[in-house]
């Protein structure tokens, strides 16, 4: 989907949620969730194309695919945690939003441990030459 279409969808959805909120606040959250999912589905094909392109570059240069896949998992977790946290904030549940964001950060940290380990191994091997 074109960025202008996504922005228009977001603005219309925001206005609709604002209008619905004055009558039925619980439905405004559903409108926000639906619009967010529509926007996310609008960018899925672009994300897939980016992933395929990066995997091709990595294959051509002999870089291990698990590193880029881990980076994409990290990006996905951060976007999903932010999306869920913002939705909770829209519902007035700031405490739950903070806990979702914390869970996302911990998940990201867990995913980075193998990359950090490989990096530290590389540094130790490089320093052993001196």
PDB file of C-alpha atoms in Angstrom:
ATOM      1  CA  UNK A   1       0.000   0.000   0.000  1.00  0.00           C
ATOM      2  CA  UNK A   2       1.188   3.526  -0.700  1.00  0.00           C
ATOM      3  CA  UNK A   3       2.292   5.648   2.269  1.00  0.00           C
ATOM      4  CA  UNK A   4      -0.358   8.248   1.495  1.00  0.00           C
ATOM      5  CA  UNK A   5      -3.042   5.567   1.619  1.00  0.00           C
ATOM      6  CA  UNK A   6      -1.721   4.345   4.954  1.00  0.00           C
ATOM      7  CA  UNK A   7      -1.641   7.867   6.367  1.00  0.00           C
ATOM      8  CA  UNK A   8      -5.168   8.517   5.090  1.00  0.00           C
ATOM      9  CA  UNK A   9      -6.353   5.262   6.630  1.00  0.00           C
ATOM     10  CA  UNK A  10      -4.751   6.266   9.929  1.00  0.00           C
ATOM     11  CA  UNK A  11      -6.286   9.730   9.937  1.00  0.00           C
ATOM     12  CA  UNK A  12      -9.749   8.465   9.031  1.00  0.00           C
ATOM     13  CA  UNK A  13      -9.448   5.738  11.645  1.00  0.00           C
ATOM     14  CA  UNK A  14      -8.397   8.283  14.263  1.00  0.00           C
ATOM     15  CA  UNK A  15     -11.351  10.504  13.477  1.00  0.00           C
ATOM     16  CA  UNK A  16     -13.696   7.521  13.561  1.00  0.00           C
ATOM     17  CA  UNK A  17     -12.288   6.345  16.889  1.00  0.00           C
ATOM     18  CA  UNK A  18     -12.607   9.855  18.302  1.00  0.00           C
ATOM     19  CA  UNK A  19     -16.214  10.073  17.149  1.00  0.00           C
ATOM     20  CA  UNK A  20     -17.116   6.619  18.454  1.00  0.00           C
ATOM     21  CA  UNK A  21     -15.322   7.314  21.764  1.00  0.00           C
ATOM     22  CA  UNK A  22     -17.891   9.937  22.742  1.00  0.00           C
ATOM     23  CA  UNK A  23     -20.707   7.376  22.443  1.00  0.00           C
ATOM     24  CA  UNK A  24     -19.069   4.006  23.193  1.00  0.00           C
ATOM     25  CA  UNK A  25     -15.504   4.218  24.488  1.00  0.00           C
ATOM     26  CA  UNK A  26     -15.037   0.439  24.384  1.00  0.00           C
ATOM     27  CA  UNK A  27     -15.727   0.415  20.643  1.00  0.00           C
ATOM     28  CA  UNK A  28     -13.166   3.146  20.040  1.00  0.00           C
ATOM     29  CA  UNK A  29     -10.480   0.705  21.160  1.00  0.00           C
ATOM     30  CA  UNK A  30     -11.765  -1.840  18.642  1.00  0.00           C
ATOM     31  CA  UNK A  31     -11.628   0.776  15.895  1.00  0.00           C
ATOM     32  CA  UNK A  32      -8.047   1.655  16.861  1.00  0.00           C
ATOM     33  CA  UNK A  33      -7.057  -2.000  16.862  1.00  0.00           C
ATOM     34  CA  UNK A  34      -8.691  -2.639  13.482  1.00  0.00           C
ATOM     35  CA  UNK A  35      -7.042   0.389  11.888  1.00  0.00           C
ATOM     36  CA  UNK A  36      -3.671  -0.591  13.336  1.00  0.00           C
ATOM     37  CA  UNK A  37      -3.991  -4.103  11.949  1.00  0.00           C
ATOM     38  CA  UNK A  38      -5.006  -2.754   8.531  1.00  0.00           C
ATOM     39  CA  UNK A  39      -1.982  -0.471   8.455  1.00  0.00           C
ATOM     40  CA  UNK A  40       0.276  -3.316   9.535  1.00  0.00           C
ATOM     41  CA  UNK A  41      -1.136  -5.605   6.841  1.00  0.00           C
ATOM     42  CA  UNK A  42      -0.536  -2.822   4.331  1.00  0.00           C
ATOM     43  CA  UNK A  43       3.197  -2.910   4.988  1.00  0.00           C
ATOM     44  CA  UNK A  44       3.651  -6.684   5.205  1.00  0.00           C
ATOM     45  CA  UNK A  45       4.539  -7.110   1.537  1.00  0.00           C
ATOM     46  CA  UNK A  46       7.156  -4.347   1.804  1.00  0.00           C
ATOM     47  CA  UNK A  47       8.663  -6.022   4.859  1.00  0.00           C
ATOM     48  CA  UNK A  48       8.771  -9.345   3.004  1.00  0.00           C
ATOM     49  CA  UNK A  49      10.553  -7.747   0.068  1.00  0.00           C
ATOM     50  CA  UNK A  50      13.115  -6.159   2.368  1.00  0.00           C
ATOM     51  CA  UNK A  51      13.770  -9.490   4.075  1.00  0.00           C
ATOM     52  CA  UNK A  52      14.230 -11.312   0.764  1.00  0.00           C
ATOM     53  CA  UNK A  53      16.582  -8.624  -0.526  1.00  0.00           C
ATOM     54  CA  UNK A  54      18.712  -8.681   2.614  1.00  0.00           C
ATOM     55  CA  UNK A  55      18.858 -12.467   2.600  1.00  0.00           C
ATOM     56  CA  UNK A  56      20.060 -12.365  -1.011  1.00  0.00           C
ATOM     57  CA  UNK A  57      22.781  -9.834  -0.133  1.00  0.00           C
ATOM     58  CA  UNK A  58      23.876 -11.954   2.795  1.00  0.00           C
ATOM     59  CA  UNK A  59      24.017 -15.099   0.685  1.00  0.00           C
ATOM     60  CA  UNK A  60      26.121 -13.347  -1.956  1.00  0.00           C
ATOM     61  CA  UNK A  61      28.573 -12.121   0.697  1.00  0.00           C
ATOM     62  CA  UNK A  62      28.747 -15.289   2.777  1.00  0.00           C
ATOM     63  CA  UNK A  63      27.143 -13.807   5.885  1.00  0.00           C
ATOM     64  CA  UNK A  64      25.245 -16.184   8.141  1.00  0.00           C
ATOM     65  CA  UNK A  65      21.486 -15.818   7.745  1.00  0.00           C
ATOM     66  CA  UNK A  66      20.698 -16.368  11.405  1.00  0.00           C
ATOM     67  CA  UNK A  67      22.124 -12.942  12.240  1.00  0.00           C
ATOM     68  CA  UNK A  68      19.805 -11.030   9.919  1.00  0.00           C
ATOM     69  CA  UNK A  69      16.868 -13.217  10.931  1.00  0.00           C
ATOM     70  CA  UNK A  70      17.607 -12.369  14.552  1.00  0.00           C
ATOM     71  CA  UNK A  71      17.685  -8.680  13.696  1.00  0.00           C
ATOM     72  CA  UNK A  72      14.301  -8.999  11.992  1.00  0.00           C
ATOM     73  CA  UNK A  73      12.891 -10.835  15.007  1.00  0.00           C
ATOM     74  CA  UNK A  74      14.146  -8.021  17.214  1.00  0.00           C
ATOM     75  CA  UNK A  75      12.545  -5.389  14.985  1.00  0.00           C
ATOM     76  CA  UNK A  76       9.296  -7.361  14.938  1.00  0.00           C
ATOM     77  CA  UNK A  77       9.233  -7.717  18.707  1.00  0.00           C
ATOM     78  CA  UNK A  78       9.882  -4.015  19.189  1.00  0.00           C
ATOM     79  CA  UNK A  79       7.076  -3.030  16.805  1.00  0.00           C
ATOM     80  CA  UNK A  80       4.602  -5.497  18.292  1.00  0.00           C
ATOM     81  CA  UNK A  81       5.432  -4.531  21.869  1.00  0.00           C
ATOM     82  CA  UNK A  82       5.088  -0.858  21.016  1.00  0.00           C
ATOM     83  CA  UNK A  83       1.795  -1.471  19.193  1.00  0.00           C
ATOM     84  CA  UNK A  84       0.363  -3.480  22.089  1.00  0.00           C
ATOM     85  CA  UNK A  85       1.643  -0.971  24.641  1.00  0.00           C
ATOM     86  CA  UNK A  86       0.094   1.950  22.790  1.00  0.00           C
ATOM     87  CA  UNK A  87      -3.190   0.080  22.543  1.00  0.00           C
ATOM     88  CA  UNK A  88      -3.137  -0.501  26.303  1.00  0.00           C
ATOM     89  CA  UNK A  89      -2.401   3.188  26.844  1.00  0.00           C
ATOM     90  CA  UNK A  90      -5.376   4.039  24.626  1.00  0.00           C
ATOM     91  CA  UNK A  91      -7.491   1.881  26.955  1.00  0.00           C
ATOM     92  CA  UNK A  92      -6.133   3.750  29.971  1.00  0.00           C
ATOM     93  CA  UNK A  93      -4.028   0.813  31.164  1.00  0.00           C
ATOM     94  CA  UNK A  94      -0.614   2.443  31.505  1.00  0.00           C
ATOM     95  CA  UNK A  95       0.666  -0.122  34.015  1.00  0.00           C
ATOM     96  CA  UNK A  96      -0.035  -2.992  31.631  1.00  0.00           C
ATOM     97  CA  UNK A  97       1.516  -1.026  28.764  1.00  0.00           C
ATOM     98  CA  UNK A  98       4.739  -0.613  30.723  1.00  0.00           C
ATOM     99  CA  UNK A  99       4.845  -4.339  31.476  1.00  0.00           C
ATOM    100  CA  UNK A 100       4.313  -5.224  27.811  1.00  0.00           C
ATOM    101  CA  UNK A 101       7.153  -2.905  26.828  1.00  0.00           C
ATOM    102  CA  UNK A 102       9.362  -4.482  29.507  1.00  0.00           C
ATOM    103  CA  UNK A 103       8.517  -7.954  28.191  1.00  0.00           C
ATOM    104  CA  UNK A 104       9.495  -6.810  24.706  1.00  0.00           C
ATOM    105  CA  UNK A 105      12.826  -5.473  25.948  1.00  0.00           C
ATOM    106  CA  UNK A 106      13.599  -8.705  27.810  1.00  0.00           C
ATOM    107  CA  UNK A 107      12.687 -10.751  24.718  1.00  0.00           C
ATOM    108  CA  UNK A 108      15.020  -8.612  22.637  1.00  0.00           C
ATOM    109  CA  UNK A 109      17.806  -9.089  25.166  1.00  0.00           C
ATOM    110  CA  UNK A 110      17.340 -12.860  25.033  1.00  0.00           C
ATOM    111  CA  UNK A 111      17.582 -12.810  21.238  1.00  0.00           C
ATOM    112  CA  UNK A 112      20.763 -10.741  21.280  1.00  0.00           C
ATOM    113  CA  UNK A 113      22.680 -13.073  23.598  1.00  0.00           C
ATOM    114  CA  UNK A 114      23.927 -15.459  20.840  1.00  0.00           C
ATOM    115  CA  UNK A 115      25.064 -12.516  18.701  1.00  0.00           C
ATOM    116  CA  UNK A 116      26.798 -10.938  21.691  1.00  0.00           C
ATOM    117  CA  UNK A 117      28.476 -14.270  22.446  1.00  0.00           C
ATOM    118  CA  UNK A 118      29.719 -14.602  18.859  1.00  0.00           C
ATOM    119  CA  UNK A 119      31.020 -11.031  18.938  1.00  0.00           C
ATOM    120  CA  UNK A 120      32.863 -11.592  22.214  1.00  0.00           C
ATOM    121  CA  UNK A 121      34.398 -14.804  20.818  1.00  0.00           C
ATOM    122  CA  UNK A 122      35.621 -12.821  17.819  1.00  0.00           C
ATOM    123  CA  UNK A 123      37.150 -10.150  20.057  1.00  0.00           C
ATOM    124  CA  UNK A 124      38.880 -12.755  22.237  1.00  0.00           C
ATOM    125  CA  UNK A 125      40.322 -14.506  19.160  1.00  0.00           C
ATOM    126  CA  UNK A 126      41.495 -11.190  17.717  1.00  0.00           C
ATOM    127  CA  UNK A 127      43.168 -10.231  20.981  1.00  0.00           C
ATOM    128  CA  UNK A 128      44.903 -13.612  21.245  1.00  0.00           C
ATOM    129  CA  UNK A 129      46.982 -12.736  18.188  1.00  0.00           C
ATOM    130  CA  UNK A 130      48.672  -9.933  20.095  1.00  0.00           C
TER     131      UNK A 130
END
